[in-house]
């Protein structure tokens, strides 16, 4: 009984001591918690961000799963592919170097043209002035006639020698050759980069790129001695800077070709042959004749000026000597300015290059048409667009030119190109 009383008293003490905490618990349970209302109507604005983040994570996962290019680390890559890519990148580096090389040398030879023309004209006019002064002071006692005569003759002879060399190398034509080479190498550089980016190069692609590099090197050589292009050829021929066309791709379908497209390309060949290429060859022949004539007349006039100034004041026909000494120099300066200031050699090279462009297009079309296996040709639709772009025409305009050529076979009126 005493134990029971002790237990009950202990329980009363415990309940009395725990009453504050229990009251606070009741207060907490009875209190109301107020939270702000969150609207879910605008949660859709976060959806694109979440989707973009998910796509970015997926792309990073794909990039992390790409195997290295080293064939020792990636057994799935064939070793020959790595060798082909290495060769193609070596050719690309060489082409990039040639672009800068031809560009710099073209600027240098353009400077040659302007500097040599200025120097030769200055020497020629100085010699003519000295000859005129010598003729004017002939009757003056004690005048330095011999000194003036020798100086005038020496300047004329020096100008004649420099002019012969300048007419031989044609600096303006050399500069145009290097500009063309830089443009063609830049075009080849873009072709190689595109081939690496969108396709899997093969050994045929490497050989084709190498042949194109060597063909441009032969067409536009850098050295002046030994391999310089003939500046006054007997016959004007179009420039050739491309190798022989070969086909290696194979397809099983018609490859975009049909009878109508083949007939259209045949008519385009006729237009390019009869109108465009022949027209630029004709203009090139005219420019060549003009350049030849000026190249002969210029040194001849300076030589006559040297003769006139040499016999001035010592010949009974001193009046004629004065005319040769003064007028020869003046006329030689005019001829030199027309020839080299007008860059007649550059104009001739431009016409020759344009004729070569149309010849290249003609051979490209003929090579596709001669290939009996249609699957090995270039894709017909792509090839038609390429021809239209090279001629500066739309596809409909290109077809209109072909139709006009088929109707007027003997008298073709319209040129194929609208660019130049």
GROMACS .gro file of C-alpha atoms in nm:
model
  420
    1UNK     CA    1   0.000   0.000   0.000
    2UNK     CA    2   0.285   0.234   0.081
    3UNK     CA    3   0.447   0.149  -0.254
    4UNK     CA    4   0.129   0.230  -0.436
    5UNK     CA    5   0.104   0.567  -0.265
    6UNK     CA    6   0.466   0.648  -0.357
    7UNK     CA    7   0.399   0.560  -0.716
    8UNK     CA    8   0.090   0.778  -0.739
    9UNK     CA    9   0.266   1.070  -0.580
   10UNK     CA   10   0.556   1.031  -0.827
   11UNK     CA   11   0.312   1.038  -1.117
   12UNK     CA   12   0.145   1.354  -0.985
   13UNK     CA   13   0.482   1.527  -0.953
   14UNK     CA   14   0.578   1.427  -1.310
   15UNK     CA   15   0.250   1.552  -1.451
   16UNK     CA   16   0.287   1.879  -1.264
   17UNK     CA   17   0.640   1.929  -1.397
   18UNK     CA   18   0.543   1.847  -1.759
   19UNK     CA   19   0.236   2.067  -1.770
   20UNK     CA   20   0.409   2.374  -1.926
   21UNK     CA   21   0.544   2.178  -2.220
   22UNK     CA   22   0.213   2.011  -2.281
   23UNK     CA   23   0.033   2.343  -2.276
   24UNK     CA   24   0.279   2.487  -2.524
   25UNK     CA   25   0.226   2.184  -2.746
   26UNK     CA   26  -0.144   2.250  -2.741
   27UNK     CA   27  -0.082   2.610  -2.835
   28UNK     CA   28   0.130   2.506  -3.131
   29UNK     CA   29  -0.123   2.261  -3.259
   30UNK     CA   30  -0.399   2.513  -3.229
   31UNK     CA   31  -0.205   2.792  -3.405
   32UNK     CA   32  -0.275   2.840  -3.776
   33UNK     CA   33   0.021   2.868  -4.018
   34UNK     CA   34  -0.034   3.114  -4.306
   35UNK     CA   35   0.175   3.051  -4.628
   36UNK     CA   36   0.169   3.270  -4.947
   37UNK     CA   37  -0.040   3.147  -5.237
   38UNK     CA   38   0.180   3.043  -5.528
   39UNK     CA   39   0.022   3.073  -5.872
   40UNK     CA   40   0.093   2.787  -6.111
   41UNK     CA   41  -0.044   2.961  -6.418
   42UNK     CA   42   0.294   3.104  -6.533
   43UNK     CA   43   0.504   2.795  -6.481
   44UNK     CA   44   0.503   2.731  -6.857
   45UNK     CA   45   0.761   3.004  -6.911
   46UNK     CA   46   1.023   2.783  -6.751
   47UNK     CA   47   0.953   2.492  -6.986
   48UNK     CA   48   1.174   2.614  -7.280
   49UNK     CA   49   1.464   2.678  -7.046
   50UNK     CA   50   1.429   2.334  -6.897
   51UNK     CA   51   1.407   2.179  -7.246
   52UNK     CA   52   1.711   2.372  -7.369
   53UNK     CA   53   1.909   2.267  -7.065
   54UNK     CA   54   1.808   1.906  -7.126
   55UNK     CA   55   1.917   1.928  -7.492
   56UNK     CA   56   2.245   2.088  -7.389
   57UNK     CA   57   2.309   1.807  -7.143
   58UNK     CA   58   2.232   1.554  -7.417
   59UNK     CA   59   2.475   1.725  -7.658
   60UNK     CA   60   2.745   1.728  -7.390
   61UNK     CA   61   2.682   1.358  -7.335
   62UNK     CA   62   2.723   1.293  -7.709
   63UNK     CA   63   3.043   1.497  -7.721
   64UNK     CA   64   3.181   1.312  -7.423
   65UNK     CA   65   3.109   0.982  -7.596
   66UNK     CA   66   3.308   1.072  -7.913
   67UNK     CA   67   3.615   0.856  -7.943
   68UNK     CA   68   3.954   1.019  -8.009
   69UNK     CA   69   4.099   1.040  -8.360
   70UNK     CA   70   4.413   0.854  -8.263
   71UNK     CA   71   4.381   0.507  -8.419
   72UNK     CA   72   4.572   0.355  -8.128
   73UNK     CA   73   4.302   0.480  -7.890
   74UNK     CA   74   4.007   0.419  -8.125
   75UNK     CA   75   4.020   0.075  -8.291
   76UNK     CA   76   3.706   0.152  -8.494
   77UNK     CA   77   3.889   0.412  -8.713
   78UNK     CA   78   4.078   0.262  -9.004
   79UNK     CA   79   4.446   0.368  -9.010
   80UNK     CA   80   4.430   0.452  -9.383
   81UNK     CA   81   4.169   0.719  -9.312
   82UNK     CA   82   4.407   0.890  -9.071
   83UNK     CA   83   4.684   0.888  -9.333
   84UNK     CA   84   4.448   1.033  -9.596
   85UNK     CA   85   4.339   1.311  -9.362
   86UNK     CA   86   4.700   1.390  -9.276
   87UNK     CA   87   4.792   1.414  -9.645
   88UNK     CA   88   4.491   1.635  -9.716
   89UNK     CA   89   4.581   1.869  -9.432
   90UNK     CA   90   4.939   1.890  -9.562
   91UNK     CA   91   4.807   1.992  -9.904
   92UNK     CA   92   4.577   2.245  -9.735
   93UNK     CA   93   4.873   2.401  -9.554
   94UNK     CA   94   5.071   2.423  -9.879
   95UNK     CA   95   4.776   2.584 -10.057
   96UNK     CA   96   4.733   2.842  -9.779
   97UNK     CA   97   5.103   2.925  -9.803
   98UNK     CA   98   5.077   2.967 -10.180
   99UNK     CA   99   4.785   3.209 -10.141
  100UNK     CA  100   4.996   3.444  -9.931
  101UNK     CA  101   5.302   3.391 -10.150
  102UNK     CA  102   5.129   3.481 -10.476
  103UNK     CA  103   4.950   3.771 -10.311
  104UNK     CA  104   5.274   3.924 -10.182
  105UNK     CA  105   5.463   3.870 -10.508
  106UNK     CA  106   5.171   4.018 -10.702
  107UNK     CA  107   5.190   4.335 -10.493
  108UNK     CA  108   5.566   4.346 -10.543
  109UNK     CA  109   5.542   4.319 -10.922
  110UNK     CA  110   5.267   4.579 -10.931
  111UNK     CA  111   5.510   4.810 -10.750
  112UNK     CA  112   5.770   4.726 -11.012
  113UNK     CA  113   5.538   4.852 -11.281
  114UNK     CA  114   5.467   5.187 -11.116
  115UNK     CA  115   5.825   5.249 -11.001
  116UNK     CA  116   5.988   5.154 -11.331
  117UNK     CA  117   5.741   5.363 -11.528
  118UNK     CA  118   5.806   5.667 -11.306
  119UNK     CA  119   6.183   5.626 -11.327
  120UNK     CA  120   6.194   5.574 -11.704
  121UNK     CA  121   5.966   5.868 -11.776
  122UNK     CA  122   6.167   6.090 -11.543
  123UNK     CA  123   6.493   5.993 -11.714
  124UNK     CA  124   6.346   6.039 -12.061
  125UNK     CA  125   6.202   6.385 -11.989
  126UNK     CA  126   6.526   6.492 -11.820
  127UNK     CA  127   6.724   6.385 -12.125
  128UNK     CA  128   6.485   6.572 -12.355
  129UNK     CA  129   6.516   6.884 -12.139
  130UNK     CA  130   6.895   6.867 -12.153
  131UNK     CA  131   6.884   6.828 -12.530
  132UNK     CA  132   6.661   7.136 -12.559
  133UNK     CA  133   6.891   7.340 -12.334
  134UNK     CA  134   7.195   7.231 -12.537
  135UNK     CA  135   7.027   7.343 -12.858
  136UNK     CA  136   6.934   7.678 -12.704
  137UNK     CA  137   7.285   7.767 -12.579
  138UNK     CA  138   7.480   7.650 -12.883
  139UNK     CA  139   7.582   8.003 -12.974
  140UNK     CA  140   7.673   8.100 -12.618
  141UNK     CA  141   8.053   8.103 -12.574
  142UNK     CA  142   8.189   7.886 -12.294
  143UNK     CA  143   7.864   7.692 -12.251
  144UNK     CA  144   7.903   7.333 -12.126
  145UNK     CA  145   7.767   7.181 -12.445
  146UNK     CA  146   7.960   6.854 -12.430
  147UNK     CA  147   7.856   6.787 -12.072
  148UNK     CA  148   7.491   6.838 -12.150
  149UNK     CA  149   7.513   6.628 -12.464
  150UNK     CA  150   7.683   6.339 -12.285
  151UNK     CA  151   7.438   6.355 -11.993
  152UNK     CA  152   7.140   6.358 -12.226
  153UNK     CA  153   7.275   6.070 -12.434
  154UNK     CA  154   7.355   5.866 -12.123
  155UNK     CA  155   7.005   5.914 -11.980
  156UNK     CA  156   6.850   5.818 -12.312
  157UNK     CA  157   7.060   5.503 -12.337
  158UNK     CA  158   6.983   5.404 -11.978
  159UNK     CA  159   6.611   5.463 -12.034
  160UNK     CA  160   6.626   5.256 -12.352
  161UNK     CA  161   6.789   4.959 -12.175
  162UNK     CA  162   6.547   4.972 -11.882
  163UNK     CA  163   6.252   5.003 -12.118
  164UNK     CA  164   6.361   4.697 -12.316
  165UNK     CA  165   6.378   4.492 -11.996
  166UNK     CA  166   6.044   4.628 -11.876
  167UNK     CA  167   5.877   4.545 -12.207
  168UNK     CA  168   6.026   4.196 -12.195
  169UNK     CA  169   5.892   4.102 -11.850
  170UNK     CA  170   5.569   4.315 -11.858
  171UNK     CA  171   5.532   4.382 -11.481
  172UNK     CA  172   5.161   4.463 -11.508
  173UNK     CA  173   5.099   4.126 -11.671
  174UNK     CA  174   5.312   3.953 -11.408
  175UNK     CA  175   5.102   4.115 -11.134
  176UNK     CA  176   4.780   3.998 -11.300
  177UNK     CA  177   4.917   3.642 -11.322
  178UNK     CA  178   4.988   3.639 -10.949
  179UNK     CA  179   4.645   3.782 -10.869
  180UNK     CA  180   4.484   3.503 -11.071
  181UNK     CA  181   4.700   3.241 -10.900
  182UNK     CA  182   4.612   3.374 -10.553
  183UNK     CA  183   4.241   3.366 -10.640
  184UNK     CA  184   4.259   3.009 -10.774
  185UNK     CA  185   4.454   2.881 -10.473
  186UNK     CA  186   4.205   3.048 -10.240
  187UNK     CA  187   3.925   2.874 -10.429
  188UNK     CA  188   4.107   2.540 -10.399
  189UNK     CA  189   4.156   2.602 -10.027
  190UNK     CA  190   3.781   2.648  -9.982
  191UNK     CA  191   3.711   2.330 -10.181
  192UNK     CA  192   3.942   2.123  -9.959
  193UNK     CA  193   3.792   2.266  -9.640
  194UNK     CA  194   3.440   2.193  -9.765
  195UNK     CA  195   3.535   1.839  -9.860
  196UNK     CA  196   3.680   1.776  -9.515
  197UNK     CA  197   3.373   1.923  -9.345
  198UNK     CA  198   3.088   1.753  -9.530
  199UNK     CA  199   3.231   1.426  -9.661
  200UNK     CA  200   3.480   1.153  -9.588
  201UNK     CA  201   3.782   1.213  -9.816
  202UNK     CA  202   3.940   0.927 -10.005
  203UNK     CA  203   4.276   0.874 -10.170
  204UNK     CA  204   4.128   0.995 -10.502
  205UNK     CA  205   4.044   1.327 -10.336
  206UNK     CA  206   4.404   1.360 -10.219
  207UNK     CA  207   4.541   1.288 -10.568
  208UNK     CA  208   4.294   1.528 -10.727
  209UNK     CA  209   4.390   1.810 -10.488
  210UNK     CA  210   4.759   1.745 -10.554
  211UNK     CA  211   4.706   1.757 -10.932
  212UNK     CA  212   4.516   2.086 -10.902
  213UNK     CA  213   4.800   2.242 -10.702
  214UNK     CA  214   5.060   2.137 -10.959
  215UNK     CA  215   4.839   2.252 -11.249
  216UNK     CA  216   4.807   2.603 -11.102
  217UNK     CA  217   5.183   2.609 -11.037
  218UNK     CA  218   5.247   2.531 -11.404
  219UNK     CA  219   4.991   2.784 -11.526
  220UNK     CA  220   5.123   3.073 -11.314
  221UNK     CA  221   5.488   3.017 -11.225
  222UNK     CA  222   5.663   3.235 -10.969
  223UNK     CA  223   6.018   3.255 -11.116
  224UNK     CA  224   6.105   3.499 -11.394
  225UNK     CA  225   6.399   3.315 -11.546
  226UNK     CA  226   6.349   2.997 -11.742
  227UNK     CA  227   5.980   2.930 -11.675
  228UNK     CA  228   5.824   3.274 -11.719
  229UNK     CA  229   5.521   3.278 -11.946
  230UNK     CA  230   5.578   3.413 -12.296
  231UNK     CA  231   5.455   3.771 -12.297
  232UNK     CA  232   5.428   3.797 -12.679
  233UNK     CA  233   5.309   3.454 -12.801
  234UNK     CA  234   5.268   3.380 -13.168
  235UNK     CA  235   4.911   3.260 -13.110
  236UNK     CA  236   4.676   3.361 -12.831
  237UNK     CA  237   4.564   3.056 -12.632
  238UNK     CA  238   4.336   3.043 -12.328
  239UNK     CA  239   4.506   2.998 -11.993
  240UNK     CA  240   4.485   2.641 -11.858
  241UNK     CA  241   4.510   2.589 -11.480
  242UNK     CA  242   4.317   2.265 -11.424
  243UNK     CA  243   4.408   1.896 -11.461
  244UNK     CA  244   4.222   1.643 -11.669
  245UNK     CA  245   3.876   1.569 -11.533
  246UNK     CA  246   3.829   1.226 -11.374
  247UNK     CA  247   3.527   1.062 -11.210
  248UNK     CA  248   3.539   0.819 -10.920
  249UNK     CA  249   3.199   0.842 -10.751
  250UNK     CA  250   2.945   0.575 -10.830
  251UNK     CA  251   2.568   0.580 -10.790
  252UNK     CA  252   2.294   0.341 -10.890
  253UNK     CA  253   2.027   0.585 -11.005
  254UNK     CA  254   2.010   0.844 -11.283
  255UNK     CA  255   2.209   1.084 -11.064
  256UNK     CA  256   1.994   1.383 -11.158
  257UNK     CA  257   2.055   1.350 -11.534
  258UNK     CA  258   1.797   1.323 -11.812
  259UNK     CA  259   1.781   1.377 -12.187
  260UNK     CA  260   1.663   1.738 -12.155
  261UNK     CA  261   1.952   1.830 -11.928
  262UNK     CA  262   2.206   1.669 -12.161
  263UNK     CA  263   2.069   1.862 -12.459
  264UNK     CA  264   2.076   2.182 -12.255
  265UNK     CA  265   2.442   2.131 -12.163
  266UNK     CA  266   2.532   2.062 -12.528
  267UNK     CA  267   2.378   2.394 -12.631
  268UNK     CA  268   2.563   2.574 -12.352
  269UNK     CA  269   2.890   2.430 -12.488
  270UNK     CA  270   2.812   2.578 -12.830
  271UNK     CA  271   2.735   2.920 -12.684
  272UNK     CA  272   3.056   2.927 -12.480
  273UNK     CA  273   3.262   2.815 -12.778
  274UNK     CA  274   3.114   3.047 -13.040
  275UNK     CA  275   3.044   3.361 -12.838
  276UNK     CA  276   3.226   3.389 -12.506
  277UNK     CA  277   3.561   3.215 -12.555
  278UNK     CA  278   3.613   3.330 -12.914
  279UNK     CA  279   3.523   3.687 -12.820
  280UNK     CA  280   3.787   3.703 -12.546
  281UNK     CA  281   4.047   3.541 -12.770
  282UNK     CA  282   3.974   3.808 -13.033
  283UNK     CA  283   4.009   4.084 -12.774
  284UNK     CA  284   4.329   3.924 -12.646
  285UNK     CA  285   4.477   3.926 -12.996
  286UNK     CA  286   4.401   4.298 -13.029
  287UNK     CA  287   4.558   4.374 -12.692
  288UNK     CA  288   4.862   4.166 -12.785
  289UNK     CA  289   4.911   4.355 -13.113
  290UNK     CA  290   4.883   4.689 -12.934
  291UNK     CA  291   5.129   4.579 -12.668
  292UNK     CA  292   5.377   4.456 -12.928
  293UNK     CA  293   5.361   4.783 -13.119
  294UNK     CA  294   5.409   4.996 -12.808
  295UNK     CA  295   5.693   4.771 -12.689
  296UNK     CA  296   5.879   4.836 -13.017
  297UNK     CA  297   5.803   5.206 -13.053
  298UNK     CA  298   5.900   5.307 -12.697
  299UNK     CA  299   6.268   5.193 -12.702
  300UNK     CA  300   6.299   5.307 -13.065
  301UNK     CA  301   6.202   5.663 -12.972
  302UNK     CA  302   6.441   5.676 -12.678
  303UNK     CA  303   6.721   5.542 -12.900
  304UNK     CA  304   6.649   5.812 -13.159
  305UNK     CA  305   6.655   6.067 -12.880
  306UNK     CA  306   6.999   5.940 -12.774
  307UNK     CA  307   7.125   5.972 -13.133
  308UNK     CA  308   6.983   6.321 -13.170
  309UNK     CA  309   7.130   6.448 -12.845
  310UNK     CA  310   7.467   6.289 -12.933
  311UNK     CA  311   7.507   6.475 -13.264
  312UNK     CA  312   7.354   6.798 -13.136
  313UNK     CA  313   7.556   7.113 -13.209
  314UNK     CA  314   7.817   6.914 -13.404
  315UNK     CA  315   7.620   6.838 -13.718
  316UNK     CA  316   7.524   7.063 -14.007
  317UNK     CA  317   7.171   6.933 -13.960
  318UNK     CA  318   7.151   7.037 -13.595
  319UNK     CA  319   6.785   7.134 -13.631
  320UNK     CA  320   6.693   6.773 -13.707
  321UNK     CA  321   6.915   6.657 -13.424
  322UNK     CA  322   6.729   6.890 -13.189
  323UNK     CA  323   6.396   6.749 -13.308
  324UNK     CA  324   6.516   6.393 -13.246
  325UNK     CA  325   6.662   6.480 -12.907
  326UNK     CA  326   6.361   6.667 -12.773
  327UNK     CA  327   6.063   6.519 -12.953
  328UNK     CA  328   6.195   6.164 -12.924
  329UNK     CA  329   6.199   6.188 -12.546
  330UNK     CA  330   5.857   6.350 -12.524
  331UNK     CA  331   5.693   6.094 -12.751
  332UNK     CA  332   5.867   5.806 -12.574
  333UNK     CA  333   5.722   5.923 -12.241
  334UNK     CA  334   5.373   5.928 -12.392
  335UNK     CA  335   5.415   5.577 -12.537
  336UNK     CA  336   5.548   5.439 -12.209
  337UNK     CA  337   5.261   5.593 -12.015
  338UNK     CA  338   5.005   5.438 -12.252
  339UNK     CA  339   5.168   5.096 -12.242
  340UNK     CA  340   5.262   5.056 -11.877
  341UNK     CA  341   5.045   5.320 -11.713
  342UNK     CA  342   4.748   5.179 -11.902
  343UNK     CA  343   4.869   4.827 -11.815
  344UNK     CA  344   4.812   4.684 -12.161
  345UNK     CA  345   4.991   4.364 -12.060
  346UNK     CA  346   4.753   4.318 -11.768
  347UNK     CA  347   4.457   4.364 -12.002
  348UNK     CA  348   4.594   4.095 -12.235
  349UNK     CA  349   4.641   3.854 -11.944
  350UNK     CA  350   4.289   3.927 -11.819
  351UNK     CA  351   4.142   3.841 -12.161
  352UNK     CA  352   4.353   3.524 -12.178
  353UNK     CA  353   4.239   3.422 -11.829
  354UNK     CA  354   3.874   3.484 -11.913
  355UNK     CA  355   3.904   3.270 -12.225
  356UNK     CA  356   4.061   2.999 -12.010
  357UNK     CA  357   3.768   3.016 -11.769
  358UNK     CA  358   3.520   2.945 -12.049
  359UNK     CA  359   3.744   2.669 -12.184
  360UNK     CA  360   3.749   2.508 -11.838
  361UNK     CA  361   3.368   2.519 -11.822
  362UNK     CA  362   3.344   2.372 -12.171
  363UNK     CA  363   3.579   2.084 -12.087
  364UNK     CA  364   3.397   2.017 -11.760
  365UNK     CA  365   3.061   1.987 -11.937
  366UNK     CA  366   3.209   1.772 -12.213
  367UNK     CA  367   3.374   1.539 -11.961
  368UNK     CA  368   3.040   1.480 -11.789
  369UNK     CA  369   2.859   1.419 -12.116
  370UNK     CA  370   3.127   1.181 -12.245
  371UNK     CA  371   3.101   0.967 -11.933
  372UNK     CA  372   2.864   0.685 -12.036
  373UNK     CA  373   2.805   0.566 -11.683
  374UNK     CA  374   2.557   0.823 -11.555
  375UNK     CA  375   2.620   0.716 -11.198
  376UNK     CA  376   2.982   0.830 -11.219
  377UNK     CA  377   2.899   1.181 -11.334
  378UNK     CA  378   2.848   1.476 -11.107
  379UNK     CA  379   2.492   1.508 -10.985
  380UNK     CA  380   2.293   1.659 -11.272
  381UNK     CA  381   2.088   1.904 -11.067
  382UNK     CA  382   2.389   2.025 -10.871
  383UNK     CA  383   2.598   2.051 -11.189
  384UNK     CA  384   2.331   2.259 -11.364
  385UNK     CA  385   2.318   2.498 -11.071
  386UNK     CA  386   2.698   2.525 -11.067
  387UNK     CA  387   2.706   2.614 -11.438
  388UNK     CA  388   2.432   2.873 -11.388
  389UNK     CA  389   2.618   3.035 -11.097
  390UNK     CA  390   2.947   3.043 -11.289
  391UNK     CA  391   2.773   3.221 -11.577
  392UNK     CA  392   2.584   3.459 -11.349
  393UNK     CA  393   2.241   3.332 -11.450
  394UNK     CA  394   1.941   3.172 -11.287
  395UNK     CA  395   1.832   2.822 -11.387
  396UNK     CA  396   1.548   2.957 -11.599
  397UNK     CA  397   1.781   3.202 -11.777
  398UNK     CA  398   2.029   2.921 -11.844
  399UNK     CA  399   1.756   2.713 -12.006
  400UNK     CA  400   1.642   3.013 -12.212
  401UNK     CA  401   1.997   3.053 -12.346
  402UNK     CA  402   2.003   2.686 -12.446
  403UNK     CA  403   1.664   2.718 -12.620
  404UNK     CA  404   1.776   3.032 -12.804
  405UNK     CA  405   2.093   2.855 -12.919
  406UNK     CA  406   1.897   2.555 -13.049
  407UNK     CA  407   1.670   2.783 -13.254
  408UNK     CA  408   1.950   3.001 -13.399
  409UNK     CA  409   2.223   2.748 -13.466
  410UNK     CA  410   2.416   2.958 -13.719
  411UNK     CA  411   2.368   3.303 -13.568
  412UNK     CA  412   2.387   3.295 -13.187
  413UNK     CA  413   2.318   3.644 -13.055
  414UNK     CA  414   2.336   3.612 -12.676
  415UNK     CA  415   2.650   3.553 -12.473
  416UNK     CA  416   2.652   3.273 -12.222
  417UNK     CA  417   2.800   3.473 -11.934
  418UNK     CA  418   2.647   3.777 -11.772
  419UNK     CA  419   2.935   3.834 -11.529
  420UNK     CA  420   3.198   3.960 -11.775
   0.00000   0.00000   0.00000
